[in-house]
Amino acid sequence: MTARARTLITRIAVGVAVTLLVLILLLAMMPWGMFKERAERALADQFDAPVTIGSIERASRFSFNPMLDIRDLRIAQPSWAGKGAMVQVDHVAVRLPVLPILIGRIRPEPVAATNGRLVLIRAKDGRKNWDRRPERRSGGGGGLDALTVRNLTLDYRDALKDRRAVLRVDSDDDGFRASGRGRLAEEPIQLAIRGAPIAGGARWPFGAALIGTTTRIVAQGAMAAPLDTRDMAFDLRARGNDLLDIDRVIEAGLFGTQPVALTGRVSRKGDVWRVERLSGTVGRSRLSNAVATVDKGTERTRIDGTLRLAVLDFEDLANDRGLAIAAAKRAAAGPRIVPATRIDLKNLDDVDGVLKVKVDRLVSRHNEPFRKISGTLTLDRSRLTVDPFEVGMVRGVLGGRVVVDQRAGKAKPTLTLDLKLDGTTIGTLAGGGEIDATLRGMARLTGSGETVREAVGRSSGRVALVSGSGRIPSKLASFLGLDVGRGVFADKDAVATLRCLIVRMDVKNGTARMNPLLIDTSRSQSRFSGTIDLASERLALSMMGSPKKDSILRLTKPVPIGGTVKAPVPRVPGEKTNVGGVLKMIGDAIAGDRPPLATDADCKGLAARAMG
């Protein structure tokens, strides 16, 4: 490089340095008041509402972090939020670091605010007057080095969650204070927030309390820096007549329940929330040491966790109104086996995650055979898989895999059940009774619907139940063989042998056809044909029975069976119930006009076919 070139480069470098130095000095001495109109336009664009500023003045002549005094700041409400001002403050002091302006970053830091009112509004459709970008998934502020507030009123109105609060906010050397009154729906509440003085970036301890007539939420913890809600951890205690009361505050998308009392540890790092040591009661159900992580850093929220309950009563997962609605539906529909549990996933279409659930003891106000439950729930883009899934019973286990698929924007989810029943008894499923025999079974069904009952009522697939040998009252065994004589005169305490119960149902579009339904005992054999409407659980069956020994009084025509699975109704042919019918049975016996007697069924072969 020549001397002339080196000289040219040196002059250019010196020129750039001098220009940069002059620019920095100009920024350090800039009369920022001349930018008042530009500041008004920028704020108006940000909040989509008119903005006026009385004046902007420098508090110092030369500084790289000048203090600006802003007087009479007023930001009107956006047109959809009504009339009046969203922000109206007599005086705001702002520190403006000038060096970041050189790279295009303008970061004013509020230092003080005096005599003001903020009216924050959220509409029923979710719009917020303080945020023009509702697509942003999380808020929270960065820490403040220092902030002094005197006589600031915060008026919060939320139509979406039906809540309201008016707080007086002050912050000085004695600490940060905010307190006032409001309501959650119709419940009056008192609010109080306390914190250390806002000075410096040190960890900032705080406490908050919401106290109502039935709802009580108390938090105690610390933020990484003053008012930095994106980096904080706190202990939480919450109580309410309903989990919905608490959800009005925390907005986690919870549901109605019986009264709740919960404690836990909550932390946040950016868009990731974590709940630990969550314990307490919901009604008489007891939650112990649950853990969950909620990541809202992307378009899809992800929830992973472990949920452990020492005791669970499913009726605790509905409030009194929900229980009343469910009771009315049960009364209208009658006793049912298949539950009306909702499986619609539309409200979870932007949620993924894995949740492990274990219930040590299931309790119920009804005589239910189920005693514990466990499963791993995996939600992936509107497809919920419960695998493994296991329900422990008084005796035996029901388990397998359950899939609820509502991908591709389907109006109703598709339910797929692949379940096996093992190690239980007929008496366990029936809630007692005089029949004692082991029982195993399986169900493979697929159908669509908003509830389990609706989906099963439209399903196709196969269901099977197979018993081992056991005991059955002799009277009942005889009647199953349509042996009226032995059924009437048998000793009420006599016991026969149940050789097997074989049920195979081929299901298509919600109609289950018997293929076969057979009951084989030491006294008789019964075969059932016909269908069950799984949507209504109504029976349309016909039973044909045969004794295994000669009988004088014997029905020879099929017996129709109606009613429901829970309450079957046999209808004995009318001509056999009068004197003439009885005399005819006796005459048929004397004349030898009788169908053949039953022989032992191939229980092992039939069971293998049903379960195969």
PDB file of N, CA, C and O in Angstrom, residues 546-610:
ATOM      1  N   SER A 546     -83.221 -74.634  26.818  1.00  0.00           N
ATOM      2  CA  SER A 546     -83.509 -76.069  26.856  1.00  0.00           C
ATOM      3  C   SER A 546     -82.927 -76.645  28.136  1.00  0.00           C
ATOM      4  O   SER A 546     -81.770 -76.355  28.476  1.00  0.00           O
ATOM      5  N   PRO A 547     -83.714 -77.484  28.853  1.00  0.00           N
ATOM      6  CA  PRO A 547     -83.155 -78.167  30.029  1.00  0.00           C
ATOM      7  C   PRO A 547     -82.261 -79.325  29.592  1.00  0.00           C
ATOM      8  O   PRO A 547     -82.294 -79.755  28.436  1.00  0.00           O
ATOM      9  N   LYS A 548     -81.494 -79.840  30.512  1.00  0.00           N
ATOM     10  CA  LYS A 548     -80.626 -80.989  30.213  1.00  0.00           C
ATOM     11  C   LYS A 548     -81.199 -82.283  30.765  1.00  0.00           C
ATOM     12  O   LYS A 548     -80.615 -83.353  30.575  1.00  0.00           O
ATOM     13  N   LYS A 549     -82.361 -82.194  31.474  1.00  0.00           N
ATOM     14  CA  LYS A 549     -83.084 -83.371  31.948  1.00  0.00           C
ATOM     15  C   LYS A 549     -84.551 -83.204  31.570  1.00  0.00           C
ATOM     16  O   LYS A 549     -85.029 -82.099  31.389  1.00  0.00           O
ATOM     17  N   ASP A 550     -85.264 -84.359  31.510  1.00  0.00           N
ATOM     18  CA  ASP A 550     -86.680 -84.317  31.158  1.00  0.00           C
ATOM     19  C   ASP A 550     -87.432 -83.390  32.107  1.00  0.00           C
ATOM     20  O   ASP A 550     -87.186 -83.366  33.319  1.00  0.00           O
ATOM     21  N   SER A 551     -88.386 -82.650  31.537  1.00  0.00           N
ATOM     22  CA  SER A 551     -89.168 -81.703  32.316  1.00  0.00           C
ATOM     23  C   SER A 551     -90.622 -81.800  31.899  1.00  0.00           C
ATOM     24  O   SER A 551     -90.931 -81.896  30.704  1.00  0.00           O
ATOM     25  N   ILE A 552     -91.516 -81.776  32.876  1.00  0.00           N
ATOM     26  CA  ILE A 552     -92.947 -81.860  32.573  1.00  0.00           C
ATOM     27  C   ILE A 552     -93.469 -80.503  32.118  1.00  0.00           C
ATOM     28  O   ILE A 552     -94.196 -80.395  31.139  1.00  0.00           O
ATOM     29  N   LEU A 553     -93.091 -79.455  32.842  1.00  0.00           N
ATOM     30  CA  LEU A 553     -93.556 -78.107  32.505  1.00  0.00           C
ATOM     31  C   LEU A 553     -92.412 -77.334  31.862  1.00  0.00           C
ATOM     32  O   LEU A 553     -91.463 -76.932  32.522  1.00  0.00           O
ATOM     33  N   ARG A 554     -92.519 -77.137  30.544  1.00  0.00           N
ATOM     34  CA  ARG A 554     -91.400 -76.552  29.786  1.00  0.00           C
ATOM     35  C   ARG A 554     -91.936 -75.631  28.687  1.00  0.00           C
ATOM     36  O   ARG A 554     -92.867 -76.012  27.958  1.00  0.00           O
ATOM     37  N   LEU A 555     -91.375 -74.437  28.623  1.00  0.00           N
ATOM     38  CA  LEU A 555     -91.726 -73.542  27.526  1.00  0.00           C
ATOM     39  C   LEU A 555     -90.954 -73.955  26.275  1.00  0.00           C
ATOM     40  O   LEU A 555     -89.768 -74.268  26.355  1.00  0.00           O
ATOM     41  N   THR A 556     -91.629 -73.950  25.147  1.00  0.00           N
ATOM     42  CA  THR A 556     -90.980 -74.396  23.909  1.00  0.00           C
ATOM     43  C   THR A 556     -90.868 -73.285  22.870  1.00  0.00           C
ATOM     44  O   THR A 556     -90.371 -73.523  21.777  1.00  0.00           O
ATOM     45  N   LYS A 557     -91.349 -72.109  23.199  1.00  0.00           N
ATOM     46  CA  LYS A 557     -91.241 -70.977  22.273  1.00  0.00           C
ATOM     47  C   LYS A 557     -90.257 -69.952  22.822  1.00  0.00           C
ATOM     48  O   LYS A 557     -90.085 -69.830  24.037  1.00  0.00           O
ATOM     49  N   PRO A 558     -89.605 -69.190  21.913  1.00  0.00           N
ATOM     50  CA  PRO A 558     -88.636 -68.179  22.370  1.00  0.00           C
ATOM     51  C   PRO A 558     -89.295 -67.128  23.277  1.00  0.00           C
ATOM     52  O   PRO A 558     -90.473 -66.808  23.121  1.00  0.00           O
ATOM     53  N   VAL A 559     -88.499 -66.602  24.206  1.00  0.00           N
ATOM     54  CA  VAL A 559     -88.959 -65.554  25.119  1.00  0.00           C
ATOM     55  C   VAL A 559     -88.346 -64.224  24.677  1.00  0.00           C
ATOM     56  O   VAL A 559     -87.118 -64.076  24.681  1.00  0.00           O
ATOM     57  N   PRO A 560     -89.172 -63.259  24.257  1.00  0.00           N
ATOM     58  CA  PRO A 560     -88.623 -61.942  23.896  1.00  0.00           C
ATOM     59  C   PRO A 560     -88.093 -61.218  25.141  1.00  0.00           C
ATOM     60  O   PRO A 560     -88.675 -61.322  26.225  1.00  0.00           O
ATOM     61  N   ILE A 561     -87.004 -60.492  24.958  1.00  0.00           N
ATOM     62  CA  ILE A 561     -86.424 -59.711  26.062  1.00  0.00           C
ATOM     63  C   ILE A 561     -86.240 -58.281  25.578  1.00  0.00           C
ATOM     64  O   ILE A 561     -85.520 -58.023  24.613  1.00  0.00           O
ATOM     65  N   GLY A 562     -86.906 -57.346  26.240  1.00  0.00           N
ATOM     66  CA  GLY A 562     -86.764 -55.932  25.930  1.00  0.00           C
ATOM     67  C   GLY A 562     -86.120 -55.192  27.078  1.00  0.00           C
ATOM     68  O   GLY A 562     -85.315 -55.747  27.833  1.00  0.00           O
ATOM     69  N   GLY A 563     -86.451 -53.934  27.245  1.00  0.00           N
ATOM     70  CA  GLY A 563     -85.846 -53.124  28.289  1.00  0.00           C
ATOM     71  C   GLY A 563     -84.463 -52.646  27.873  1.00  0.00           C
ATOM     72  O   GLY A 563     -84.166 -52.476  26.691  1.00  0.00           O
ATOM     73  N   THR A 564     -83.588 -52.451  28.858  1.00  0.00           N
ATOM     74  CA  THR A 564     -82.235 -51.973  28.602  1.00  0.00           C
ATOM     75  C   THR A 564     -81.211 -52.921  29.196  1.00  0.00           C
ATOM     76  O   THR A 564     -81.565 -53.855  29.925  1.00  0.00           O
ATOM     77  N   VAL A 565     -79.942 -52.681  28.887  1.00  0.00           N
ATOM     78  CA  VAL A 565     -78.878 -53.528  29.423  1.00  0.00           C
ATOM     79  C   VAL A 565     -78.909 -53.512  30.946  1.00  0.00           C
ATOM     80  O   VAL A 565     -78.717 -54.535  31.602  1.00  0.00           O
ATOM     81  N   LYS A 566     -79.156 -52.327  31.533  1.00  0.00           N
ATOM     82  CA  LYS A 566     -79.224 -52.199  32.994  1.00  0.00           C
ATOM     83  C   LYS A 566     -80.502 -52.779  33.576  1.00  0.00           C
ATOM     84  O   LYS A 566     -80.515 -53.226  34.717  1.00  0.00           O
ATOM     85  N   ALA A 567     -81.583 -52.767  32.786  1.00  0.00           N
ATOM     86  CA  ALA A 567     -82.886 -53.219  33.299  1.00  0.00           C
ATOM     87  C   ALA A 567     -83.600 -54.036  32.225  1.00  0.00           C
ATOM     88  O   ALA A 567     -84.545 -53.562  31.583  1.00  0.00           O
ATOM     89  N   PRO A 568     -83.156 -55.303  31.983  1.00  0.00           N
ATOM     90  CA  PRO A 568     -83.808 -56.130  30.964  1.00  0.00           C
ATOM     91  C   PRO A 568     -85.215 -56.544  31.407  1.00  0.00           C
ATOM     92  O   PRO A 568     -85.482 -56.699  32.601  1.00  0.00           O
ATOM     93  N   VAL A 569     -86.113 -56.720  30.438  1.00  0.00           N
ATOM     94  CA  VAL A 569     -87.500 -57.083  30.723  1.00  0.00           C
ATOM     95  C   VAL A 569     -87.885 -58.280  29.857  1.00  0.00           C
ATOM     96  O   VAL A 569     -88.158 -58.121  28.657  1.00  0.00           O
ATOM     97  N   PRO A 570     -87.895 -59.518  30.433  1.00  0.00           N
ATOM     98  CA  PRO A 570     -88.364 -60.679  29.663  1.00  0.00           C
ATOM     99  C   PRO A 570     -89.895 -60.673  29.577  1.00  0.00           C
ATOM    100  O   PRO A 570     -90.583 -60.276  30.523  1.00  0.00           O
ATOM    101  N   ARG A 571     -90.429 -61.132  28.431  1.00  0.00           N
ATOM    102  CA  ARG A 571     -91.884 -61.176  28.258  1.00  0.00           C
ATOM    103  C   ARG A 571     -92.282 -62.619  27.933  1.00  0.00           C
ATOM    104  O   ARG A 571     -92.126 -63.099  26.796  1.00  0.00           O
ATOM    105  N   VAL A 572     -92.765 -63.330  28.946  1.00  0.00           N
ATOM    106  CA  VAL A 572     -93.151 -64.736  28.773  1.00  0.00           C
ATOM    107  C   VAL A 572     -94.392 -64.801  27.903  1.00  0.00           C
ATOM    108  O   VAL A 572     -95.336 -64.037  28.109  1.00  0.00           O
ATOM    109  N   PRO A 573     -94.431 -65.669  26.879  1.00  0.00           N
ATOM    110  CA  PRO A 573     -95.602 -65.772  26.017  1.00  0.00           C
ATOM    111  C   PRO A 573     -96.876 -65.976  26.821  1.00  0.00           C
ATOM    112  O   PRO A 573     -96.940 -66.824  27.725  1.00  0.00           O
ATOM    113  N   GLY A 574     -97.898 -65.214  26.498  1.00  0.00           N
ATOM    114  CA  GLY A 574     -99.124 -65.183  27.301  1.00  0.00           C
ATOM    115  C   GLY A 574     -99.861 -66.491  27.378  1.00  0.00           C
ATOM    116  O   GLY A 574    -100.453 -66.841  28.404  1.00  0.00           O
ATOM    117  N   GLU A 575     -99.826 -67.340  26.300  1.00  0.00           N
ATOM    118  CA  GLU A 575    -100.627 -68.567  26.333  1.00  0.00           C
ATOM    119  C   GLU A 575    -100.109 -69.577  27.329  1.00  0.00           C
ATOM    120  O   GLU A 575    -100.798 -70.526  27.687  1.00  0.00           O
ATOM    121  N   LYS A 576     -98.891 -69.388  27.828  1.00  0.00           N
ATOM    122  CA  LYS A 576     -98.342 -70.333  28.795  1.00  0.00           C
ATOM    123  C   LYS A 576     -98.624 -69.930  30.228  1.00  0.00           C
ATOM    124  O   LYS A 576     -98.278 -70.645  31.155  1.00  0.00           O
ATOM    125  N   THR A 577     -99.225 -68.775  30.418  1.00  0.00           N
ATOM    126  CA  THR A 577     -99.409 -68.307  31.785  1.00  0.00           C
ATOM    127  C   THR A 577    -100.801 -68.611  32.319  1.00  0.00           C
ATOM    128  O   THR A 577    -101.050 -68.411  33.489  1.00  0.00           O
ATOM    129  N   ASN A 578    -101.706 -69.111  31.470  1.00  0.00           N
ATOM    130  CA  ASN A 578    -103.037 -69.441  31.968  1.00  0.00           C
ATOM    131  C   ASN A 578    -103.163 -70.941  32.194  1.00  0.00           C
ATOM    132  O   ASN A 578    -102.260 -71.732  31.890  1.00  0.00           O
ATOM    133  N   VAL A 579    -104.298 -71.378  32.714  1.00  0.00           N
ATOM    134  CA  VAL A 579    -104.496 -72.800  33.037  1.00  0.00           C
ATOM    135  C   VAL A 579    -104.400 -73.659  31.788  1.00  0.00           C
ATOM    136  O   VAL A 579    -103.782 -74.731  31.777  1.00  0.00           O
ATOM    137  N   GLY A 580    -104.984 -73.149  30.677  1.00  0.00           N
ATOM    138  CA  GLY A 580    -104.936 -73.921  29.438  1.00  0.00           C
ATOM    139  C   GLY A 580    -103.516 -74.133  28.962  1.00  0.00           C
ATOM    140  O   GLY A 580    -103.162 -75.205  28.456  1.00  0.00           O
ATOM    141  N   GLY A 581    -102.697 -73.098  29.104  1.00  0.00           N
ATOM    142  CA  GLY A 581    -101.316 -73.227  28.674  1.00  0.00           C
ATOM    143  C   GLY A 581    -100.566 -74.257  29.494  1.00  0.00           C
ATOM    144  O   GLY A 581     -99.782 -75.045  28.958  1.00  0.00           O
ATOM    145  N   VAL A 582    -100.780 -74.271  30.812  1.00  0.00           N
ATOM    146  CA  VAL A 582    -100.122 -75.251  31.663  1.00  0.00           C
ATOM    147  C   VAL A 582    -100.571 -76.662  31.304  1.00  0.00           C
ATOM    148  O   VAL A 582     -99.775 -77.606  31.206  1.00  0.00           O
ATOM    149  N   LEU A 583    -101.907 -76.851  31.102  1.00  0.00           N
ATOM    150  CA  LEU A 583    -102.419 -78.174  30.727  1.00  0.00           C
ATOM    151  C   LEU A 583    -101.835 -78.632  29.397  1.00  0.00           C
ATOM    152  O   LEU A 583    -101.545 -79.811  29.205  1.00  0.00           O
ATOM    153  N   LYS A 584    -101.636 -77.690  28.464  1.00  0.00           N
ATOM    154  CA  LYS A 584    -101.054 -78.062  27.176  1.00  0.00           C
ATOM    155  C   LYS A 584     -99.612 -78.529  27.352  1.00  0.00           C
ATOM    156  O   LYS A 584     -99.167 -79.481  26.705  1.00  0.00           O
ATOM    157  N   MET A 585     -98.831 -77.847  28.222  1.00  0.00           N
ATOM    158  CA  MET A 585     -97.461 -78.292  28.472  1.00  0.00           C
ATOM    159  C   MET A 585     -97.444 -79.704  29.019  1.00  0.00           C
ATOM    160  O   MET A 585     -96.619 -80.530  28.636  1.00  0.00           O
ATOM    161  N   ILE A 586     -98.384 -79.999  29.948  1.00  0.00           N
ATOM    162  CA  ILE A 586     -98.449 -81.351  30.523  1.00  0.00           C
ATOM    163  C   ILE A 586     -98.834 -82.364  29.446  1.00  0.00           C
ATOM    164  O   ILE A 586     -98.258 -83.451  29.334  1.00  0.00           O
ATOM    165  N   GLY A 587     -99.782 -81.981  28.591  1.00  0.00           N
ATOM    166  CA  GLY A 587    -100.186 -82.883  27.512  1.00  0.00           C
ATOM    167  C   GLY A 587     -99.064 -83.150  26.536  1.00  0.00           C
ATOM    168  O   GLY A 587     -98.869 -84.285  26.080  1.00  0.00           O
ATOM    169  N   ASP A 588     -98.314 -82.114  26.195  1.00  0.00           N
ATOM    170  CA  ASP A 588     -97.180 -82.308  25.293  1.00  0.00           C
ATOM    171  C   ASP A 588     -96.169 -83.266  25.893  1.00  0.00           C
ATOM    172  O   ASP A 588     -95.573 -84.102  25.196  1.00  0.00           O
ATOM    173  N   ALA A 589     -95.948 -83.146  27.219  1.00  0.00           N
ATOM    174  CA  ALA A 589     -94.987 -84.031  27.876  1.00  0.00           C
ATOM    175  C   ALA A 589     -95.453 -85.475  27.835  1.00  0.00           C
ATOM    176  O   ALA A 589     -94.668 -86.390  27.572  1.00  0.00           O
ATOM    177  N   ILE A 590     -96.759 -85.719  28.097  1.00  0.00           N
ATOM    178  CA  ILE A 590     -97.289 -87.082  28.102  1.00  0.00           C
ATOM    179  C   ILE A 590     -97.228 -87.672  26.697  1.00  0.00           C
ATOM    180  O   ILE A 590     -96.876 -88.833  26.489  1.00  0.00           O
ATOM    181  N   ALA A 591     -97.559 -86.835  25.694  1.00  0.00           N
ATOM    182  CA  ALA A 591     -97.591 -87.329  24.320  1.00  0.00           C
ATOM    183  C   ALA A 591     -96.203 -87.448  23.718  1.00  0.00           C
ATOM    184  O   ALA A 591     -96.035 -87.964  22.618  1.00  0.00           O
ATOM    185  N   GLY A 592     -95.215 -86.967  24.429  1.00  0.00           N
ATOM    186  CA  GLY A 592     -93.855 -87.040  23.918  1.00  0.00           C
ATOM    187  C   GLY A 592     -93.539 -85.976  22.893  1.00  0.00           C
ATOM    188  O   GLY A 592     -92.524 -86.058  22.206  1.00  0.00           O
ATOM    189  N   ASP A 593     -94.405 -84.965  22.757  1.00  0.00           N
ATOM    190  CA  ASP A 593     -94.199 -83.902  21.781  1.00  0.00           C
ATOM    191  C   ASP A 593     -93.324 -82.814  22.408  1.00  0.00           C
ATOM    192  O   ASP A 593     -93.799 -81.765  22.822  1.00  0.00           O
ATOM    193  N   ARG A 594     -92.008 -83.094  22.489  1.00  0.00           N
ATOM    194  CA  ARG A 594     -91.082 -82.176  23.171  1.00  0.00           C
ATOM    195  C   ARG A 594     -89.829 -81.981  22.339  1.00  0.00           C
ATOM    196  O   ARG A 594     -89.370 -82.932  21.699  1.00  0.00           O
ATOM    197  N   PRO A 595     -89.250 -80.761  22.355  1.00  0.00           N
ATOM    198  CA  PRO A 595     -87.964 -80.553  21.693  1.00  0.00           C
ATOM    199  C   PRO A 595     -86.886 -81.359  22.396  1.00  0.00           C
ATOM    200  O   PRO A 595     -87.032 -81.761  23.564  1.00  0.00           O
ATOM    201  N   PRO A 596     -85.776 -81.618  21.725  1.00  0.00           N
ATOM    202  CA  PRO A 596     -84.701 -82.408  22.346  1.00  0.00           C
ATOM    203  C   PRO A 596     -84.077 -81.674  23.531  1.00  0.00           C
ATOM    204  O   PRO A 596     -84.136 -80.446  23.629  1.00  0.00           O
ATOM    205  N   LEU A 597     -83.489 -82.428  24.423  1.00  0.00           N
ATOM    206  CA  LEU A 597     -82.800 -81.849  25.569  1.00  0.00           C
ATOM    207  C   LEU A 597     -81.455 -81.258  25.123  1.00  0.00           C
ATOM    208  O   LEU A 597     -80.898 -81.640  24.100  1.00  0.00           O
ATOM    209  N   ALA A 598     -80.948 -80.312  25.937  1.00  0.00           N
ATOM    210  CA  ALA A 598     -79.664 -79.680  25.633  1.00  0.00           C
ATOM    211  C   ALA A 598     -78.522 -80.575  26.065  1.00  0.00           C
ATOM    212  O   ALA A 598     -78.642 -81.391  26.988  1.00  0.00           O
ATOM    213  N   THR A 599     -77.397 -80.446  25.387  1.00  0.00           N
ATOM    214  CA  THR A 599     -76.167 -81.125  25.777  1.00  0.00           C
ATOM    215  C   THR A 599     -75.125 -80.068  26.148  1.00  0.00           C
ATOM    216  O   THR A 599     -75.295 -78.881  25.868  1.00  0.00           O
ATOM    217  N   ASP A 600     -74.049 -80.505  26.782  1.00  0.00           N
ATOM    218  CA  ASP A 600     -73.021 -79.550  27.197  1.00  0.00           C
ATOM    219  C   ASP A 600     -72.393 -78.867  25.980  1.00  0.00           C
ATOM    220  O   ASP A 600     -72.059 -79.516  24.978  1.00  0.00           O
ATOM    221  N   ALA A 601     -72.264 -77.557  26.097  1.00  0.00           N
ATOM    222  CA  ALA A 601     -71.642 -76.783  25.023  1.00  0.00           C
ATOM    223  C   ALA A 601     -70.122 -76.945  25.056  1.00  0.00           C
ATOM    224  O   ALA A 601     -69.537 -77.285  26.095  1.00  0.00           O
ATOM    225  N   ASP A 602     -69.485 -76.691  23.914  1.00  0.00           N
ATOM    226  CA  ASP A 602     -68.019 -76.685  23.834  1.00  0.00           C
ATOM    227  C   ASP A 602     -67.524 -75.328  24.351  1.00  0.00           C
ATOM    228  O   ASP A 602     -67.198 -74.425  23.579  1.00  0.00           O
ATOM    229  N   CYS A 603     -67.501 -75.175  25.670  1.00  0.00           N
ATOM    230  CA  CYS A 603     -67.173 -73.877  26.270  1.00  0.00           C
ATOM    231  C   CYS A 603     -65.785 -73.392  25.853  1.00  0.00           C
ATOM    232  O   CYS A 603     -65.594 -72.214  25.527  1.00  0.00           O
ATOM    233  N   LYS A 604     -64.827 -74.290  25.833  1.00  0.00           N
ATOM    234  CA  LYS A 604     -63.459 -73.892  25.509  1.00  0.00           C
ATOM    235  C   LYS A 604     -63.361 -73.381  24.074  1.00  0.00           C
ATOM    236  O   LYS A 604     -62.768 -72.332  23.799  1.00  0.00           O
ATOM    237  N   GLY A 605     -63.977 -74.122  23.127  1.00  0.00           N
ATOM    238  CA  GLY A 605     -63.920 -73.714  21.734  1.00  0.00           C
ATOM    239  C   GLY A 605     -64.666 -72.419  21.480  1.00  0.00           C
ATOM    240  O   GLY A 605     -64.204 -71.541  20.737  1.00  0.00           O
ATOM    241  N   LEU A 606     -65.856 -72.267  22.097  1.00  0.00           N
ATOM    242  CA  LEU A 606     -66.641 -71.050  21.919  1.00  0.00           C
ATOM    243  C   LEU A 606     -65.923 -69.835  22.509  1.00  0.00           C
ATOM    244  O   LEU A 606     -65.969 -68.731  21.958  1.00  0.00           O
ATOM    245  N   ALA A 607     -65.266 -70.041  23.665  1.00  0.00           N
ATOM    246  CA  ALA A 607     -64.529 -68.942  24.294  1.00  0.00           C
ATOM    247  C   ALA A 607     -63.372 -68.486  23.404  1.00  0.00           C
ATOM    248  O   ALA A 607     -63.122 -67.287  23.236  1.00  0.00           O
ATOM    249  N   ALA A 608     -62.655 -69.437  22.821  1.00  0.00           N
ATOM    250  CA  ALA A 608     -61.529 -69.093  21.953  1.00  0.00           C
ATOM    251  C   ALA A 608     -62.010 -68.313  20.726  1.00  0.00           C
ATOM    252  O   ALA A 608     -61.374 -67.346  20.297  1.00  0.00           O
ATOM    253  N   ARG A 609     -63.149 -68.719  20.160  1.00  0.00           N
ATOM    254  CA  ARG A 609     -63.683 -68.010  18.989  1.00  0.00           C
ATOM    255  C   ARG A 609     -64.126 -66.601  19.360  1.00  0.00           C
ATOM    256  O   ARG A 609     -63.881 -65.635  18.618  1.00  0.00           O
ATOM    257  N   ALA A 610     -64.785 -66.471  20.521  1.00  0.00           N
ATOM    258  CA  ALA A 610     -65.288 -65.146  20.929  1.00  0.00           C
ATOM    259  C   ALA A 610     -64.145 -64.169  21.173  1.00  0.00           C
ATOM    260  O   ALA A 610     -64.229 -62.987  20.806  1.00  0.00           O
TER     261      ALA A 610
END
